Coordinates of N, CA and C and ligand atoms in Angstrom, one line a residue:
M187 N -7.4 -38.5 15.9 CA -7.7 -39.3 14.7 C -9.2 -39.1 14.4
I188 N -9.5 -39.2 13.1 CA -10.9 -39.1 12.7 C -11.7 -40.3 13.2
D189 N -13.0 -40.1 13.4 CA -13.9 -41.2 13.8 C -13.8 -42.3 12.8
P190 N -13.6 -43.5 13.2 CA -13.4 -44.6 12.3 C -14.5 -44.8 11.3
G191 N -15.8 -44.6 11.7 CA -16.9 -44.7 10.8 C -16.8 -43.7 9.7
L192 N -16.5 -42.5 10.0 CA -16.4 -41.5 9.0 C -15.2 -41.8 8.0
R193 N -14.1 -42.3 8.6 CA -13.0 -42.7 7.8 C -13.4 -43.8 6.7
E194 N -14.2 -44.7 7.2 CA -14.7 -45.7 6.3 C -15.5 -45.1 5.2
V195 N -16.4 -44.1 5.5 CA -17.2 -43.4 4.4 C -16.2 -42.8 3.4
A196 N -15.2 -42.1 3.9 CA -14.2 -41.4 3.0 C -13.6 -42.4 2.1
L197 N -13.1 -43.5 2.7 CA -12.4 -44.5 1.9 C -13.3 -45.2 0.9
A198 N -14.6 -45.2 1.1 CA -15.5 -45.8 0.2 C -16.0 -44.9 -0.9
T199 N -15.5 -43.6 -0.8 CA -16.0 -42.6 -1.8 C -15.0 -42.4 -2.9
K200 N -15.5 -42.3 -4.1 CA -14.7 -42.0 -5.3 C -13.9 -40.8 -5.1
G201 N -12.7 -40.7 -5.6 CA -11.9 -39.5 -5.5 C -10.4 -39.8 -5.5
F202 N -9.6 -38.8 -5.1 CA -8.2 -38.8 -5.3 C -7.4 -38.4 -4.0
M203 N -8.0 -38.8 -2.9 CA -7.2 -38.5 -1.6 C -6.8 -39.9 -1.0
P204 N -5.5 -40.1 -1.0 CA -5.0 -41.3 -0.3 C -5.2 -41.3 1.2
S205 N -5.3 -42.4 1.9 CA -5.8 -42.5 3.3 C -4.8 -41.7 4.2
D206 N -3.5 -41.9 3.9 CA -2.5 -41.2 4.9 C -2.6 -39.7 4.7
E207 N -2.8 -39.3 3.5 CA -2.9 -37.8 3.2 C -4.2 -37.3 3.8
G208 N -5.3 -38.1 3.7 CA -6.6 -37.7 4.3 C -6.4 -37.5 5.8
D209 N -5.7 -38.5 6.5 CA -5.5 -38.4 7.9 C -4.7 -37.1 8.3
A210 N -3.7 -36.8 7.4 CA -2.9 -35.6 7.7 C -3.7 -34.4 7.4
L211 N -4.7 -34.4 6.5 CA -5.6 -33.3 6.2 C -6.5 -33.1 7.4
F212 N -7.0 -34.2 8.0 CA -7.8 -34.0 9.2 C -7.0 -33.4 10.3
D213 N -5.8 -33.8 10.5 CA -4.9 -33.2 11.6 C -4.7 -31.8 11.3
A214 N -4.5 -31.4 10.1 CA -4.2 -30.0 9.7 C -5.5 -29.1 10.0
A215 N -6.6 -29.7 9.7 CA -7.9 -28.9 10.0 C -8.1 -28.8 11.5
M216 N -7.8 -29.8 12.2 CA -8.0 -29.8 13.7 C -7.1 -28.7 14.3
L217 N -5.8 -28.7 13.8 CA -4.9 -27.7 14.2 C -5.4 -26.3 13.9
A218 N -6.0 -26.1 12.8 CA -6.6 -24.8 12.4 C -7.6 -24.4 13.4
G219 N -8.5 -25.4 13.7 CA -9.6 -25.1 14.7 C -9.1 -24.7 16.1
R220 N -7.9 -25.3 16.5 CA -7.3 -25.0 17.8 C -6.7 -23.6 17.7
N221 N -6.0 -23.3 16.6 CA -5.2 -22.1 16.5 C -6.2 -20.9 16.3
V222 N -7.2 -21.1 15.6 CA -8.2 -20.0 15.3 C -9.6 -20.4 15.5
P223 N -10.0 -20.6 16.8 CA -11.3 -21.1 17.1 C -12.4 -20.2 16.5
S224 N -13.5 -20.9 16.1 CA -14.7 -20.3 15.6 C -14.8 -19.7 14.2
L225 N -13.6 -19.7 13.5 CA -13.7 -19.3 12.1 C -14.0 -20.5 11.2
D226 N -14.8 -20.3 10.2 CA -15.1 -21.4 9.3 C -14.0 -21.8 8.4
M227 N -14.2 -22.9 7.7 CA -13.2 -23.6 6.8 C -13.6 -23.6 5.4
V228 N -12.7 -23.6 4.4 CA -13.0 -23.7 3.0 C -12.2 -24.8 2.3
E229 N -12.9 -25.6 1.5 CA -12.2 -26.6 0.6 C -12.5 -26.1 -0.8
V230 N -11.4 -26.0 -1.6 CA -11.6 -25.7 -3.0 C -11.3 -27.0 -3.8
G231 N -12.3 -27.6 -4.4 CA -12.2 -28.9 -5.2 C -12.6 -30.1 -4.3
S232 N -13.9 -30.4 -4.4 CA -14.4 -31.5 -3.6 C -14.7 -32.8 -4.3
Y233 N -15.0 -32.6 -5.7 CA -15.4 -33.8 -6.5 C -16.5 -34.5 -5.8
C234 N -16.3 -35.8 -5.5 CA -17.4 -36.6 -4.9 C -17.5 -36.5 -3.4
G235 N -16.6 -35.7 -2.8 CA -16.6 -35.5 -1.3 C -15.7 -36.3 -0.5
R236 N -14.8 -37.0 -1.2 CA -13.8 -37.9 -0.4 C -13.0 -37.1 0.6
S237 N -12.2 -36.1 0.1 CA -11.4 -35.3 1.1 C -12.4 -34.5 2.0
T238 N -13.5 -34.2 1.5 CA -14.5 -33.3 2.3 C -14.9 -34.0 3.6
V239 N -14.9 -35.4 3.6 CA -15.3 -36.1 4.8 C -14.2 -35.9 5.9
W240 N -12.9 -35.9 5.5 CA -11.9 -35.7 6.5 C -11.9 -34.3 7.1
V241 N -12.1 -33.3 6.2 CA -12.1 -31.9 6.6 C -13.4 -31.6 7.4
G242 N -14.5 -32.2 6.8 CA -15.8 -32.0 7.5 C -15.8 -32.6 8.9
A243 N -15.2 -33.7 9.1 CA -15.1 -34.3 10.4 C -14.4 -33.4 11.4
A244 N -13.4 -32.8 10.9 CA -12.6 -31.8 11.8 C -13.5 -30.6 12.0
A245 N -14.1 -30.1 11.0 CA -15.0 -28.9 11.2 C -16.1 -29.1 12.2
R246 N -16.7 -30.3 12.1 CA -17.8 -30.6 13.0 C -17.2 -30.7 14.4
S247 N -16.1 -31.3 14.6 CA -15.5 -31.4 15.9 C -15.1 -30.0 16.5
C248 N -14.8 -29.1 15.6 CA -14.4 -27.7 16.0 C -15.6 -26.8 16.1
G249 N -16.8 -27.3 15.7 CA -18.0 -26.5 15.8 C -18.1 -25.4 14.7
V250 N -17.5 -25.6 13.6 CA -17.6 -24.6 12.5 C -18.1 -25.2 11.2
T251 N -18.4 -24.3 10.3 CA -18.9 -24.8 9.0 C -17.8 -25.0 8.0
L252 N -17.9 -26.0 7.2 CA -17.0 -26.2 6.0 C -17.7 -25.8 4.7
Y253 N -17.2 -24.8 4.0 CA -17.7 -24.5 2.7 C -16.9 -25.3 1.7
A254 N -17.6 -26.1 0.9 CA -17.0 -27.0 -0.1 C -17.3 -26.4 -1.5
V255 N -16.2 -25.8 -2.0 CA -16.4 -25.1 -3.3 C -16.0 -25.9 -4.5
D256 N -16.9 -26.0 -5.5 CA -16.6 -26.8 -6.7 C -17.7 -26.5 -7.7
H257 N -17.4 -26.4 -9.0 CA -18.4 -26.2 -10.0 C -19.1 -27.6 -10.3
H258 N -18.4 -28.6 -9.9 CA -18.9 -30.0 -10.1 C -18.9 -30.4 -11.5
G259 N -18.2 -29.7 -12.4 CA -18.1 -30.1 -13.8 C -16.8 -30.9 -14.1
G260 N -16.0 -31.1 -13.1 CA -14.8 -31.9 -13.3 C -13.7 -31.0 -13.8
S261 N -12.4 -31.4 -13.5 CA -11.2 -30.7 -14.0 C -10.9 -31.2 -15.3
E262 N -10.0 -30.5 -16.0 CA -9.5 -31.0 -17.3 C -9.2 -32.5 -17.4
E263 N -8.4 -32.9 -16.3 CA -8.0 -34.3 -16.3 C -9.1 -35.3 -16.0
N264 N -10.3 -34.8 -15.6 CA -11.4 -35.7 -15.4 C -12.3 -35.9 -16.6
Q265 N -12.0 -35.1 -17.7 CA -12.9 -35.1 -18.9 C -12.6 -36.3 -19.7
P266 N -13.6 -36.7 -20.6 CA -13.5 -37.9 -21.4 C -12.2 -37.8 -22.2
G267 N -11.5 -39.0 -22.3 CA -10.2 -39.0 -23.0 C -9.0 -38.7 -22.2
W268 N -9.2 -38.1 -21.0 CA -8.1 -37.8 -20.1 C -7.8 -38.9 -19.1
E269 N -6.7 -38.8 -18.4 CA -6.3 -39.8 -17.5 C -7.3 -40.2 -16.4
W270 N -7.9 -39.2 -15.8 CA -8.7 -39.4 -14.6 C -10.2 -39.3 -14.9
F271 N -10.6 -39.8 -16.1 CA -12.0 -39.8 -16.5 C -12.7 -41.0 -15.9
D272 N -13.9 -40.8 -15.3 CA -14.7 -41.9 -14.8 C -16.1 -41.7 -15.4
D273 N -16.6 -42.6 -16.2 CA -17.8 -42.4 -16.9 C -19.1 -42.5 -16.0
T274 N -18.9 -43.0 -14.8 CA -20.1 -43.1 -13.9 C -20.4 -41.7 -13.3
V275 N -19.6 -40.7 -13.5 CA -20.0 -39.4 -13.0 C -20.5 -38.5 -14.1
V276 N -20.8 -39.0 -15.3 CA -21.4 -38.3 -16.3 C -22.9 -38.4 -16.2
D277 N -23.6 -37.2 -16.3 CA -25.0 -37.2 -16.2 C -25.5 -37.5 -17.6
P278 N -26.3 -38.7 -17.8 CA -26.7 -39.2 -19.1 C -27.6 -38.1 -19.8
S279 N -28.3 -37.3 -19.1 CA -29.2 -36.4 -19.7 C -28.5 -35.2 -20.4
T280 N -27.3 -34.9 -19.9 CA -26.5 -33.8 -20.5 C -25.3 -34.2 -21.2
G281 N -24.8 -35.5 -20.9 CA -23.5 -35.9 -21.4 C -22.3 -35.3 -20.7
R282 N -22.6 -34.5 -19.6 CA -21.5 -33.8 -18.9 C -21.3 -34.3 -17.5
I283 N -20.1 -34.2 -17.1 CA -19.8 -34.5 -15.7 C -20.6 -33.7 -14.7
N284 N -21.2 -34.4 -13.7 CA -21.9 -33.7 -12.6 C -21.7 -34.5 -11.4
T285 N -20.7 -34.0 -10.5 CA -20.4 -34.8 -9.3 C -21.2 -34.3 -8.1
L286 N -22.1 -33.3 -8.3 CA -22.9 -32.8 -7.2 C -23.7 -33.9 -6.5
P287 N -24.5 -34.7 -7.3 CA -25.3 -35.8 -6.6 C -24.4 -36.7 -5.8
F288 N -23.2 -37.0 -6.3 CA -22.3 -38.0 -5.6 C -21.8 -37.3 -4.3
F289 N -21.5 -36.0 -4.4 CA -21.1 -35.2 -3.3 C -22.2 -35.2 -2.2
N290 N -23.4 -34.9 -2.6 CA -24.5 -34.8 -1.6 C -24.7 -36.2 -1.0
D291 N -24.6 -37.2 -1.8 CA -24.8 -38.6 -1.2 C -23.7 -38.9 -0.2
T292 N -22.5 -38.5 -0.5 CA -21.4 -38.7 0.5 C -21.6 -38.0 1.8
M293 N -22.1 -36.7 1.7 CA -22.3 -36.0 2.9 C -23.5 -36.6 3.8
T294 N -24.5 -37.1 3.1 CA -25.6 -37.7 3.8 C -25.1 -39.0 4.5
R295 N -24.3 -39.8 3.7 CA -23.8 -41.1 4.4 C -22.9 -40.8 5.5
A296 N -22.2 -39.6 5.5 CA -21.2 -39.3 6.5 C -21.9 -38.5 7.7
G297 N -23.2 -38.2 7.5 CA -23.9 -37.4 8.5 C -23.4 -36.0 8.7
L298 N -22.8 -35.5 7.6 CA -22.2 -34.1 7.7 C -23.0 -33.0 7.0
T299 N -24.3 -33.3 6.8 CA -25.1 -32.3 6.0 C -25.3 -31.0 6.8
D300 N -25.2 -31.1 8.2 CA -25.3 -29.8 9.0 C -24.0 -29.0 9.0
T301 N -22.9 -29.7 8.8 CA -21.6 -29.1 8.9 C -21.0 -28.6 7.6
V302 N -21.3 -29.3 6.5 CA -20.7 -29.0 5.2 C -21.7 -28.3 4.3
R303 N -21.4 -27.2 3.7 CA -22.3 -26.5 2.8 C -21.6 -26.5 1.4
A304 N -22.3 -27.0 0.4 CA -21.7 -27.0 -1.0 C -21.9 -25.6 -1.5
V305 N -20.8 -25.1 -2.1 CA -20.8 -23.8 -2.8 C -20.5 -24.1 -4.2
V306 N -21.5 -24.0 -5.1 CA -21.3 -24.5 -6.5 C -21.0 -23.3 -7.4
G307 N -19.8 -23.3 -8.0 CA -19.5 -22.3 -8.9 C -18.0 -22.2 -9.1
D308 N -17.5 -21.2 -9.9 CA -16.1 -21.1 -10.2 C -15.3 -20.6 -9.0
S309 N -14.3 -21.3 -8.6 CA -13.6 -21.1 -7.3 C -13.0 -19.7 -7.3
A310 N -12.3 -19.2 -8.4 CA -11.7 -17.9 -8.3 C -12.6 -16.8 -8.2
S311 N -13.8 -16.9 -8.8 CA -14.8 -15.8 -8.7 C -15.3 -15.8 -7.2
L312 N -15.6 -17.0 -6.7 CA -16.1 -17.1 -5.4 C -15.1 -16.6 -4.4
G313 N -13.8 -16.9 -4.6 CA -12.8 -16.5 -3.6 C -12.6 -15.0 -3.7
A314 N -12.7 -14.4 -4.8 CA -12.5 -13.0 -5.0 C -13.6 -12.1 -4.2
S315 N -14.8 -12.7 -4.1 CA -15.8 -11.9 -3.4 C -16.1 -12.5 -1.9
W316 N -15.2 -13.4 -1.5 CA -15.4 -14.0 -0.2 C -15.2 -12.9 0.9
A317 N -16.0 -12.8 1.9 CA -16.0 -11.7 2.8 C -15.5 -11.9 4.2
S318 N -15.2 -13.2 4.6 CA -14.8 -13.4 6.0 C -13.5 -14.1 6.0
K319 N -12.8 -14.0 7.1 CA -11.6 -14.7 7.4 C -11.9 -16.2 7.7
I320 N -11.0 -17.0 7.4 CA -11.2 -18.5 7.6 C -10.0 -19.1 8.4
S321 N -10.3 -20.2 9.1 CA -9.3 -20.8 9.9 C -8.5 -21.8 9.1
F322 N -9.1 -22.3 8.0 CA -8.5 -23.4 7.3 C -8.9 -23.3 5.8
L323 N -7.8 -23.4 4.9 CA -8.0 -23.4 3.5 C -7.4 -24.6 2.9
F324 N -8.1 -25.4 2.1 CA -7.5 -26.5 1.4 C -7.8 -26.3 -0.1
I325 N -6.7 -26.2 -0.8 CA -6.8 -26.1 -2.3 C -6.5 -27.4 -3.0
D326 N -7.5 -27.9 -3.7 CA -7.3 -29.2 -4.5 C -8.3 -29.1 -5.7
G327 N -8.2 -27.9 -6.3 CA -9.2 -27.7 -7.5 C -8.5 -28.0 -8.8
G328 N -8.7 -27.1 -9.8 CA -8.1 -27.4 -11.1 C -6.6 -27.3 -11.0
H329 N -5.9 -28.1 -11.8 CA -4.5 -28.2 -11.7 C -3.8 -27.6 -13.0
G330 N -4.6 -26.9 -13.8 CA -4.0 -26.2 -14.9 C -3.3 -24.9 -14.3
R331 N -2.3 -24.4 -15.0 CA -1.5 -23.2 -14.5 C -2.4 -22.0 -14.2
E332 N -3.3 -21.7 -15.1 CA -4.1 -20.5 -14.9 C -5.0 -20.6 -13.7
I333 N -5.7 -21.8 -13.6 CA -6.6 -22.0 -12.5 C -5.9 -22.0 -11.2
A334 N -4.8 -22.7 -11.1 CA -4.0 -22.8 -9.9 C -3.6 -21.4 -9.5
R335 N -3.1 -20.6 -10.4 CA -2.7 -19.2 -10.1 C -3.9 -18.4 -9.6
A336 N -5.0 -18.5 -10.3 CA -6.2 -17.8 -9.9 C -6.7 -18.2 -8.5
D337 N -6.6 -19.5 -8.2 CA -7.1 -20.0 -6.9 C -6.2 -19.4 -5.8
F338 N -4.9 -19.4 -6.0 CA -4.0 -18.8 -5.0 C -4.3 -17.4 -4.8
A339 N -4.4 -16.6 -5.9 CA -4.7 -15.2 -5.8 C -6.0 -14.9 -5.1
A340 N -7.0 -15.7 -5.4 CA -8.4 -15.4 -4.9 C -8.5 -15.8 -3.4
W341 N -7.8 -16.8 -2.9 CA -8.1 -17.4 -1.6 C -7.1 -17.2 -0.5
H342 N -5.8 -17.0 -0.8 CA -4.9 -17.2 0.3 C -5.0 -16.1 1.4
E343 N -5.4 -14.9 0.9 CA -5.5 -13.7 1.9 C -6.6 -14.0 2.9
H344 N -7.6 -14.9 2.7 CA -8.7 -15.1 3.6 C -8.2 -15.9 4.8
V345 N -7.1 -16.5 4.8 CA -6.6 -17.3 5.9 C -6.2 -16.4 7.0
A346 N -6.8 -16.6 8.2 CA -6.5 -15.8 9.4 C -5.1 -16.0 9.9
H347 N -4.5 -15.1 10.6 CA -3.2 -15.3 11.2 C -3.2 -16.5 12.1
D348 N -2.2 -17.4 12.0 CA -2.1 -18.7 12.7 C -3.0 -19.8 12.0
G349 N -3.8 -19.4 11.1 CA -4.6 -20.3 10.3 C -3.8 -21.2 9.5
I350 N -4.4 -22.3 8.9 CA -3.7 -23.3 8.1 C -4.1 -23.3 6.7
F351 N -3.1 -23.5 5.8 CA -3.3 -23.5 4.4 C -2.7 -24.8 3.9
A352 N -3.6 -25.8 3.4 CA -3.1 -27.1 2.9 C -3.3 -27.1 1.4
I353 N -2.3 -27.7 0.7 CA -2.3 -27.7 -0.7 C -2.1 -29.2 -1.2
H354 N -2.9 -29.7 -2.1 CA -2.8 -31.1 -2.5 C -2.1 -31.1 -3.9
D355 N -1.5 -32.3 -4.2 CA -0.9 -32.6 -5.4 C 0.3 -31.7 -5.7
V356 N 1.1 -31.4 -4.7 CA 2.3 -30.7 -4.8 C 3.4 -31.6 -5.2
F357 N 3.8 -31.6 -6.5 CA 4.9 -32.4 -7.0 C 6.0 -31.5 -7.5
T358 N 7.2 -31.9 -7.1 CA 8.4 -31.1 -7.5 C 9.1 -31.7 -8.7
D359 N 8.7 -33.0 -9.1 CA 9.3 -33.7 -10.2 C 8.1 -34.0 -11.2
P360 N 8.3 -33.5 -12.5 CA 7.2 -33.7 -13.4 C 6.9 -35.1 -13.7
A361 N 7.8 -36.0 -13.3 CA 7.5 -37.5 -13.5 C 6.4 -37.9 -12.5
D362 N 6.2 -37.2 -11.4 CA 5.2 -37.6 -10.5 C 3.8 -36.9 -10.7
G363 N 3.8 -35.8 -11.4 CA 2.6 -35.1 -11.7 C 2.8 -33.7 -12.1
G364 N 1.7 -33.0 -12.5 CA 1.9 -31.6 -12.9 C 2.5 -30.7 -11.9
L365 N 3.2 -29.7 -12.3 CA 3.9 -28.8 -11.4 C 3.1 -27.6 -11.0
A366 N 1.9 -27.4 -11.5 CA 1.2 -26.2 -11.3 C 0.9 -25.9 -9.8
P367 N 0.4 -27.0 -9.0 CA 0.2 -26.7 -7.6 C 1.5 -26.3 -6.9
Y368 N 2.7 -26.8 -7.3 CA 3.9 -26.4 -6.7 C 4.3 -25.0 -7.1
E369 N 4.3 -24.8 -8.4 CA 4.9 -23.5 -8.9 C 3.9 -22.3 -8.8
E370 N 2.6 -22.6 -8.8 CA 1.6 -21.5 -8.8 C 0.9 -21.3 -7.5
I371 N 1.1 -22.3 -6.6 CA 0.4 -22.1 -5.3 C 1.4 -22.2 -4.1
Y372 N 2.1 -23.3 -4.1 CA 3.0 -23.6 -2.9 C 4.2 -22.6 -2.9
L373 N 4.9 -22.4 -4.0 CA 6.0 -21.5 -4.0 C 5.6 -20.1 -3.8
P374 N 4.6 -19.6 -4.5 CA 4.1 -18.2 -4.2 C 3.7 -18.0 -2.7
A375 N 3.1 -19.0 -2.1 CA 2.7 -18.9 -0.7 C 3.9 -18.7 0.2
L376 N 5.0 -19.5 0.0 CA 6.2 -19.3 0.8 C 6.9 -18.0 0.4
E377 N 6.9 -17.7 -0.9 CA 7.6 -16.4 -1.3 C 6.9 -15.2 -0.8
S378 N 5.6 -15.3 -0.5 CA 4.9 -14.1 0.0 C 5.3 -13.7 1.4
G379 N 6.0 -14.7 2.1 CA 6.4 -14.4 3.4 C 5.3 -14.5 4.4
K380 N 4.1 -14.9 4.0 CA 2.9 -15.0 4.8 C 2.7 -16.4 5.4
F381 N 3.4 -17.4 4.9 CA 3.2 -18.8 5.3 C 4.5 -19.5 5.6
R382 N 4.5 -20.4 6.5 CA 5.7 -21.3 6.7 C 5.2 -22.7 6.7
E383 N 6.0 -23.6 6.2 CA 5.6 -25.0 6.1 C 5.7 -25.7 7.4
I384 N 4.6 -26.5 7.7 CA 4.7 -27.2 9.0 C 4.7 -28.7 8.8
S385 N 4.2 -29.3 7.7 CA 4.3 -30.7 7.5 C 4.1 -31.1 6.0
I386 N 4.6 -32.3 5.7 CA 4.5 -32.8 4.3 C 4.1 -34.3 4.5
T387 N 3.0 -34.7 3.8 CA 2.6 -36.1 3.8 C 2.2 -36.4 2.3
G388 N 3.1 -37.2 1.7 CA 2.8 -37.5 0.3 C 2.9 -36.2 -0.5
S389 N 1.8 -35.9 -1.3 CA 1.7 -34.7 -2.0 C 1.0 -33.6 -1.3
L390 N 0.7 -33.8 0.0 CA 0.0 -32.8 0.8 C 1.0 -31.9 1.6
R391 N 0.9 -30.6 1.3 CA 1.8 -29.7 2.0 C 0.9 -28.9 2.9
V392 N 1.3 -28.7 4.2 CA 0.6 -28.0 5.1 C 1.4 -26.8 5.6
L393 N 0.8 -25.6 5.4 CA 1.4 -24.3 5.8 C 0.6 -23.6 6.9
Q394 N 1.3 -22.8 7.6 CA 0.6 -22.0 8.6 C 0.9 -20.5 8.3
R395 N -0.2 -19.7 8.5 CA 0.0 -18.3 8.2 C 0.7 -17.6 9.4
V396 N 1.8 -16.9 9.1 CA 2.6 -16.3 10.1 C 2.7 -14.8 10.0
A397 N 2.2 -14.2 8.9 CA 2.3 -12.8 8.7 C 1.1 -12.3 7.9
Ligands
SAH564 N1 -10.6 -33.2 -3.2 C1 -11.2 -34.2 -4.1 C2 -10.6 -34.2 -5.5 C3 -10.9 -32.9 -6.2 S1 -10.7 -33.1 -8.0 C4 -11.0 -35.6 -3.5 O1 -10.6 -35.8 -2.4 O2 -11.3 -36.6 -4.2 C5 -10.7 -31.4 -8.5 C6 -12.1 -30.8 -8.4 O3 -11.9 -29.4 -8.7 C7 -13.1 -31.3 -9.5 O4 -14.2 -31.8 -8.8 C8 -13.4 -30.1 -10.3 O5 -14.8 -29.9 -10.7 C9 -13.0 -28.9 -9.4 N2 -12.6 -27.7 -10.1 C10 -11.7 -27.6 -11.1 N3 -11.6 -26.3 -11.5 C11 -12.5 -25.6 -10.8 C12 -12.9 -24.2 -10.8 N4 -12.2 -23.3 -11.6 N5 -13.9 -23.8 -10.0 C13 -14.5 -24.7 -9.2 N6 -14.2 -26.1 -9.1 C14 -13.2 -26.5 -9.9
MG565 MG1 -5.9 -33.8 -5.4

């Protein structure tokens, strides 16, 4: 289980990770660290750092770095007029969303600044030029079809054999949420033959690399 103090920090942070799914995410990252010791971890889509605290706690305990990838400009559904808009993350000087200061503040409060490194930019471009194998990949970035497809294409090969690939917001019924993470990430991962499913908690699907 995650350190209770860190869990409190996560639960006090703005974002979209329910507590039970965060706990499952922590377990998944710990498993990755046991299966593939000493390889670093990647999160795609950090927002204000809520999920990052659970993954970062596991990375610290495994002695590896967590690279937290986000352009910090918010997803489509975070923009003004959309369902998940929060005006407190808009930078008044530009009128645009900027979650990086919130993310940095969360890492400071969690004491994770030595473990977690923010990588600010477009996730698909960053993934395409990523040069090392990783033990753990968590994709929770843009939920549009093109972005989800590009994230899968850019990142999944970096997961080492026996490593763990976790995907958030996997819904199979459009009444529960958009289908892009299911159809553009989860299904292609299984259909590739490279991953098998090991657990489901809410909308969090945890896969392990097997080939
Ligand atoms: N994991 C977070 C929620 C992430 S929300 C939590 O626990 O609360 C999705 C994030 O993905 C947003 O912060 C958005 O800026 C980021 N994002 C969306 N599309 C992106 C892209 N193409 N490149 C980088 N980041 C992206
Ligand atoms: Mg999510």
